[in-house]
CSV table of C-alpha atoms in Angstrom, one decimal:
chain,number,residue,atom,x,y,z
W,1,UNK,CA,-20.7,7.0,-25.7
W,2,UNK,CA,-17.4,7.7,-23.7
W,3,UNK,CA,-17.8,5.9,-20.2
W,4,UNK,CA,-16.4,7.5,-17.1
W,5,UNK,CA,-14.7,5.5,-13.6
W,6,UNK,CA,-18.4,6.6,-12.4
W,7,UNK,CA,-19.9,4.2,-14.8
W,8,UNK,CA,-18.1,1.3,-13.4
W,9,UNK,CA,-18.9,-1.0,-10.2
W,10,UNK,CA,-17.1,-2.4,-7.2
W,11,UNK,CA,-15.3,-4.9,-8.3
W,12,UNK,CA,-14.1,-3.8,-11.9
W,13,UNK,CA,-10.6,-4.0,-12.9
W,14,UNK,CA,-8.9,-1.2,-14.2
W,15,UNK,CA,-5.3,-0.1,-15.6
W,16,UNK,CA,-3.1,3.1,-16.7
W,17,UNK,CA,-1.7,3.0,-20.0
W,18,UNK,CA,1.1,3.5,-19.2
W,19,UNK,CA,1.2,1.0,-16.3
W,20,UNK,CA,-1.4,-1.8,-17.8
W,21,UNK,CA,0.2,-4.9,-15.4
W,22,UNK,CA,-0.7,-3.0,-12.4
W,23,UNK,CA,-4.3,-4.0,-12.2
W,24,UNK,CA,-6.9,-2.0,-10.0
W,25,UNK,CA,-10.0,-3.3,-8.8
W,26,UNK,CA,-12.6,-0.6,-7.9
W,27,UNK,CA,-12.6,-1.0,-3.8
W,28,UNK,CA,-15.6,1.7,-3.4
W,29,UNK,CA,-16.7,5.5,-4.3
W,30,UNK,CA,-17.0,8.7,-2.5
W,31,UNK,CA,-16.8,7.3,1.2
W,32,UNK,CA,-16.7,9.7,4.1
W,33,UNK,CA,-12.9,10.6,3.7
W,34,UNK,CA,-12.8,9.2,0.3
W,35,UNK,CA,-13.8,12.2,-2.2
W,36,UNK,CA,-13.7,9.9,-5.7
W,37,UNK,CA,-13.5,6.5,-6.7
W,38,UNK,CA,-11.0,4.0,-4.9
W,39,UNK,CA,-9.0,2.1,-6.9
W,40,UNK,CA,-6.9,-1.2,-5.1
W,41,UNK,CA,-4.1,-2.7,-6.2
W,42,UNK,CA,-5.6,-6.2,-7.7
W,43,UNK,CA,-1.9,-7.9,-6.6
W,44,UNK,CA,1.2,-7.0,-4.4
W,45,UNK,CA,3.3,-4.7,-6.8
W,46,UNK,CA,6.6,-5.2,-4.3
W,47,UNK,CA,8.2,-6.7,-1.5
W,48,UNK,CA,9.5,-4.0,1.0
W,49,UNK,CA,9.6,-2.6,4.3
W,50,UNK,CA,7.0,-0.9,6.2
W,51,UNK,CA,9.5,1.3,7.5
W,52,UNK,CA,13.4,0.9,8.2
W,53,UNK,CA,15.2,0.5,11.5
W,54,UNK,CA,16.5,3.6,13.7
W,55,UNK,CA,19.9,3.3,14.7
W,56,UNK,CA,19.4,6.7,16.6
W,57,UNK,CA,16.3,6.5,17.7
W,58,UNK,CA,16.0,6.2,21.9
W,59,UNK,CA,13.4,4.0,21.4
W,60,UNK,CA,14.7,0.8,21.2
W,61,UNK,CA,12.5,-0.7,19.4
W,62,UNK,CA,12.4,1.5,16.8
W,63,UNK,CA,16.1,1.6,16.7
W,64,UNK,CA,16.1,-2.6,16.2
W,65,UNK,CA,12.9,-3.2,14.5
W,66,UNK,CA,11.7,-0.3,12.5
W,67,UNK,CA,8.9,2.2,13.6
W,68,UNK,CA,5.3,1.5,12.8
W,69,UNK,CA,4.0,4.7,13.1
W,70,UNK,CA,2.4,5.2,9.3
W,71,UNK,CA,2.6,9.0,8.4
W,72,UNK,CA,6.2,9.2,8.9
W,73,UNK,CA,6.8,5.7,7.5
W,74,UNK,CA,9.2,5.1,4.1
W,75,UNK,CA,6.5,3.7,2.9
W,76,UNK,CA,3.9,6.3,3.0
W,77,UNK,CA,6.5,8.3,1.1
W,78,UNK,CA,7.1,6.3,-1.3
W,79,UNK,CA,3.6,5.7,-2.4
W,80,UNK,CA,3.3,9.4,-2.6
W,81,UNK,CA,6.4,9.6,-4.8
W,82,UNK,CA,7.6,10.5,-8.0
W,83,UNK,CA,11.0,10.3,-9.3
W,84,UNK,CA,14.2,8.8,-7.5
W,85,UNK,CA,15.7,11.4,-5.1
W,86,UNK,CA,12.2,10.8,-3.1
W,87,UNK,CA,13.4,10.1,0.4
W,88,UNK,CA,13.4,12.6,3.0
W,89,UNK,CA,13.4,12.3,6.6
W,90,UNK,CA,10.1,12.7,8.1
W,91,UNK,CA,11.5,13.3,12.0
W,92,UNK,CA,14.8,13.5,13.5
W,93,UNK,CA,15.6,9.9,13.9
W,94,UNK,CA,14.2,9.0,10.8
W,95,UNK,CA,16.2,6.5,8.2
W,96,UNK,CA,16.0,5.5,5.1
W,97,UNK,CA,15.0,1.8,3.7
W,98,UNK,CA,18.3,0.8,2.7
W,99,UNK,CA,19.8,-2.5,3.0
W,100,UNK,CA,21.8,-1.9,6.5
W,101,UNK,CA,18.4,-0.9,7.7
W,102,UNK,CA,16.3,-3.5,7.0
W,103,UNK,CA,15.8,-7.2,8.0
W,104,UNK,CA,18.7,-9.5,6.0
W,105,UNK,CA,19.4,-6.3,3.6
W,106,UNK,CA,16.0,-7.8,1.5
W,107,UNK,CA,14.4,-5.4,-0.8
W,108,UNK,CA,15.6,-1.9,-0.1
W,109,UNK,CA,14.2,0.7,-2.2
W,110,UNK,CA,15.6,4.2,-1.2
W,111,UNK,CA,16.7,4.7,-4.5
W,112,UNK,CA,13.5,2.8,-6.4
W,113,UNK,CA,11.7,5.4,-8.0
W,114,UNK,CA,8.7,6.5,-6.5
W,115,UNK,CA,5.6,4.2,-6.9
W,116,UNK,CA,4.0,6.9,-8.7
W,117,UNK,CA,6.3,7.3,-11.6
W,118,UNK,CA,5.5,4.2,-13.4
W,119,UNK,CA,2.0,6.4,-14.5
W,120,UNK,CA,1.0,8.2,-17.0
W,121,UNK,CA,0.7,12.1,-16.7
W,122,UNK,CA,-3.2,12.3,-17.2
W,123,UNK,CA,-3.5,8.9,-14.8
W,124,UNK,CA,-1.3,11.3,-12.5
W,125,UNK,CA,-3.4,14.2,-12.8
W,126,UNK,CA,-6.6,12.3,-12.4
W,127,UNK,CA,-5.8,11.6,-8.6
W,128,UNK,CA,-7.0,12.6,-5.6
W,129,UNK,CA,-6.0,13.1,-2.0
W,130,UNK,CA,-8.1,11.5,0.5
W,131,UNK,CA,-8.4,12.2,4.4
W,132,UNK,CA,-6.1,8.4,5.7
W,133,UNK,CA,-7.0,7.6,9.3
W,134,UNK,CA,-4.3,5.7,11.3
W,135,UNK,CA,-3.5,4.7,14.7
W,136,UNK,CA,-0.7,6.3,16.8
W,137,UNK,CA,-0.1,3.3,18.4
W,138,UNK,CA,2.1,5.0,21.3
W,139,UNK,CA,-0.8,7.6,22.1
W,140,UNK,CA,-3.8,5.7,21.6
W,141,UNK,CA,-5.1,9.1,18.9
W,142,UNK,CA,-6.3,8.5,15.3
W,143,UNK,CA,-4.1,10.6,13.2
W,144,UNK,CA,-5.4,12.1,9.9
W,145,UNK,CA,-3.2,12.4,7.2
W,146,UNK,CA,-3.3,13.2,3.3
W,147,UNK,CA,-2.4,10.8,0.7
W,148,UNK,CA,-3.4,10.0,-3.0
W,149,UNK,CA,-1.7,6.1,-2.4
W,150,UNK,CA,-1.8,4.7,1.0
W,151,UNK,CA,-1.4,0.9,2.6
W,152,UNK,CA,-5.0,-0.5,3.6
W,153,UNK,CA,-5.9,-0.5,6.9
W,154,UNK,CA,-7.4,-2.9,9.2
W,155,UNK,CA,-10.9,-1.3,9.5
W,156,UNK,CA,-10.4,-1.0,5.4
W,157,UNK,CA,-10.2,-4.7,5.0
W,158,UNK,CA,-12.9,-5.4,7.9
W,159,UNK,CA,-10.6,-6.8,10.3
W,160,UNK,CA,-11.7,-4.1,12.8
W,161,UNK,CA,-15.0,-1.7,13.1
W,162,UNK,CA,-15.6,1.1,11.2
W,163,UNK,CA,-14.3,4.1,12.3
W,164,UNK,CA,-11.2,3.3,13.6
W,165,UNK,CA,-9.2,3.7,10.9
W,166,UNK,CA,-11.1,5.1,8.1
W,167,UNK,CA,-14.8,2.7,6.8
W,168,UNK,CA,-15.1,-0.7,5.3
W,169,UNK,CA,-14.3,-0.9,2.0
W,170,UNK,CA,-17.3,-2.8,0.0
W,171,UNK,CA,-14.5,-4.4,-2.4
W,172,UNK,CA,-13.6,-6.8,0.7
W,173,UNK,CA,-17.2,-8.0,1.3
W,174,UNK,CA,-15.8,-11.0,-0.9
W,175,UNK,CA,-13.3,-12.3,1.5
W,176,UNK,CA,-11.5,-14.1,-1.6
W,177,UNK,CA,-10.9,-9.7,-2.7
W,178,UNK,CA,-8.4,-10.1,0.9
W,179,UNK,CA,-5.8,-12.7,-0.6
W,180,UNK,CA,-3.6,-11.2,-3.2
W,181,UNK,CA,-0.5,-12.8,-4.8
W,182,UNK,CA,2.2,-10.5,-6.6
W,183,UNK,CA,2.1,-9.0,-10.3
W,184,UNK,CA,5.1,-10.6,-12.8
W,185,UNK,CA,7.2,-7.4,-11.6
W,186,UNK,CA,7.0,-8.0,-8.1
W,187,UNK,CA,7.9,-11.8,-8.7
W,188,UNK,CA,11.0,-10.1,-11.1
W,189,UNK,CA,12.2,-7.7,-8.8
W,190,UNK,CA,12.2,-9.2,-5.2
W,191,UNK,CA,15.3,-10.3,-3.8
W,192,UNK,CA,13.3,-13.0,-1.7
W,193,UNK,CA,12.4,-15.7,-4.0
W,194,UNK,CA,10.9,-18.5,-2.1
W,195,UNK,CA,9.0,-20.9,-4.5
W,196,UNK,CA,5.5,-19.6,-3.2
W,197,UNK,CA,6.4,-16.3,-4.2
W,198,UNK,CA,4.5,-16.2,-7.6
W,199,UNK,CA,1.6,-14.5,-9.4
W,200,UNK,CA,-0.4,-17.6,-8.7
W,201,UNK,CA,0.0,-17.9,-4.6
W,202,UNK,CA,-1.5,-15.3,-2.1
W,203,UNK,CA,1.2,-13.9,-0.4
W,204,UNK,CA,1.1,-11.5,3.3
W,205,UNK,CA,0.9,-7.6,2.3
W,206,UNK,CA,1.4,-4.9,5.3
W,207,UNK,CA,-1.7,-2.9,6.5
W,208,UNK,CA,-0.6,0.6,7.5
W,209,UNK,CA,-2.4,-0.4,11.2
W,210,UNK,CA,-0.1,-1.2,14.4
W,211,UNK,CA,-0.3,-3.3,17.1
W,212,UNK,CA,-1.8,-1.5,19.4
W,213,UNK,CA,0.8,-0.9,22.6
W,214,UNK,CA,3.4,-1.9,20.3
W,215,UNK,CA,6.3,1.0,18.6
W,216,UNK,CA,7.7,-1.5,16.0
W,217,UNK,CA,4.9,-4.4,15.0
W,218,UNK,CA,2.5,-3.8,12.4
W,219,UNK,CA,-0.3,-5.5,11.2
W,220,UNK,CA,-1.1,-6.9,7.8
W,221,UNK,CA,-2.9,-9.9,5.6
W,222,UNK,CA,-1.6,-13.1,5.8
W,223,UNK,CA,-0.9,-15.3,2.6
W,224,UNK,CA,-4.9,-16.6,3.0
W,225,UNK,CA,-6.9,-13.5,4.0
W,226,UNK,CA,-6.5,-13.6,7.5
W,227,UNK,CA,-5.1,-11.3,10.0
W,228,UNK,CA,-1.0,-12.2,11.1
W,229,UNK,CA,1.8,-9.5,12.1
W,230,UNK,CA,5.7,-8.5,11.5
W,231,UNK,CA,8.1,-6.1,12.6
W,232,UNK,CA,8.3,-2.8,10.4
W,233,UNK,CA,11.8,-3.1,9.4
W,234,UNK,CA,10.9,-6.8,7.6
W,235,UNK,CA,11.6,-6.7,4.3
W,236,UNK,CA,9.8,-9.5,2.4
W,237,UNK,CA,6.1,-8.3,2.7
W,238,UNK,CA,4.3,-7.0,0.5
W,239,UNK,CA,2.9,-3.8,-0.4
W,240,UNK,CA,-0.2,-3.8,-2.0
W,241,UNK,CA,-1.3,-0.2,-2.3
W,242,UNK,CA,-4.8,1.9,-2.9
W,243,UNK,CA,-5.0,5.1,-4.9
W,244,UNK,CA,-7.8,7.8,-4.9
W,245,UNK,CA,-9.0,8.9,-8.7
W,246,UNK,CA,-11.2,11.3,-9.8
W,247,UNK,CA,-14.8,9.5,-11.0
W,248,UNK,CA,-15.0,11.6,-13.9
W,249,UNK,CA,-12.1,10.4,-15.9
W,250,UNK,CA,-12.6,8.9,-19.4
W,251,UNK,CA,-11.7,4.9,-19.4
W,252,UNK,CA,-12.1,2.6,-22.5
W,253,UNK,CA,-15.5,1.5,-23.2
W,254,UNK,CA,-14.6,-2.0,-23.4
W,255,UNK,CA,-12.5,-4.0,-21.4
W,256,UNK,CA,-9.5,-5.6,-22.8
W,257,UNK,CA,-9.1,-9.5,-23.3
W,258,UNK,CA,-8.3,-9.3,-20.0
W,259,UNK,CA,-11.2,-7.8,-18.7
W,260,UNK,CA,-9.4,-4.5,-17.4
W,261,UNK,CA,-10.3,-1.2,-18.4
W,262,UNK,CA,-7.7,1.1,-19.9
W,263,UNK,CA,-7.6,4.6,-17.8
W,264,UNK,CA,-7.4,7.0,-20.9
């Protein structure tokens, strides 16, 4: 009998087809907000920006140091991307995350195809948008956005209380589910290549949360689980995204030698 992503607990590892090194982990199902079965990114699948620098922006900040306000971030639209000419600007002093923009030029990816190319069509068609929560850190409001891939947030990881930014994800009730360290491709692709930058090290991912009072600092999960931040334009950090799927969608009865289930 064909088993469904229903079928599966928190905790199970999971992959497309077509993208079987970028392991999932099943981070929770049908959360307020969350309409279907979260899948997490097991390991960072890139180094890159939250969101480039300004040059035009009046805030100067933003115009130094990036701007950390999540739904207009690059990153937001790349997760939510398919296909190379994926960049558009999201306000009028938006910029895109190429190498004049970001921190020592490292890891610009305007031109990167979108995160979700690398999937299969049926993978692509089995997602599903849920209702992302995020701080405007400016005007103190909780901001509700759309999105089938999104950064974690703080309240996501348990670094802050439910309802703030979205609810606890049960995934992170293991605290060791906090540290990740990146896939092969991230290791292959990053133009930072300190020796601790490899599949077997955790490594600090970005949270889509910002310091509160602050226009250009977000926060994220340091290389051990706990909480540190950097500047949005800093280019070495990694991304390690969650995705929304439909429960209903068929996955391989068995899990490979690997343990992951194959998305069919």
């Amino acid at each position: 009998m064909a088993k469904t992503l229903k079928d599966l607990s928190v905790g199970t590892m999971l992959a497309d087809k077509d993208a079987p090194n970028l392991i999932l982990r099943i981070g929770g199902r049908d959360l307020p907000g969350y309409p279907g079965t979260i899948g997490i990114a097991d390991n960072i699948v890139k180094q890159g920006c939250f969101d480039a620098r300004e040059p035009d922006n009046p805030n100067k900040n933003r115009a130094r140091w990036g701007n950390n306000h999540y739904p207009t971030s690059n990153a937001h639209q790349w997760l939510n991307a398919e296909g190379s000419d994926w960049y558009k600007p999201q306000h009028d002093y938006d910029a895109p995350p190429i190498a004049d923009n970001i921190y020592d030029g490292d890891n610009p990816y305007a031109k990167e195809p979108g995160f979700l190319t690398r999937f299969s069509q049926t993978f692509r068609d089995a997602l599903a948008e849920a209702d992302i929560q995020t701080h405007n850190a400016i005007t103190g409001e909780v901001e509700t956005i759309k999105a089938k891939a999104w950064l974690l947030s703080a309240t996501e990881v348990g670094f802050d209380k439910d309802g703030d930014e979205g609810v606890f994800l049960p995934l992170f009730a293991d605290f060791r589910m906090k540290v990740a360290a990146p896939n092969a491709e991230a290791v292959e692709t990053a133009s930072y290549q300190p020796s601790n930058f490899n599949p077997t090290e955790g490594w600090p991912y970005l949270l889509r949360s910002p310091d509160a009072g602050s226009s250009d600092i977000v926060r994220r999960v340091y290389s051990d689980g706990t909480e540190s931040y950097n500047d949005a334009y800093y280019g070495v950090s990694g991304l390690r995204p969650a995705l929304l799927l439909k429960s209903g969608i068929l996955v391989s009865d068995e899990p490979d030698k690997r343990g992951v289930h194959i998305i069919e």
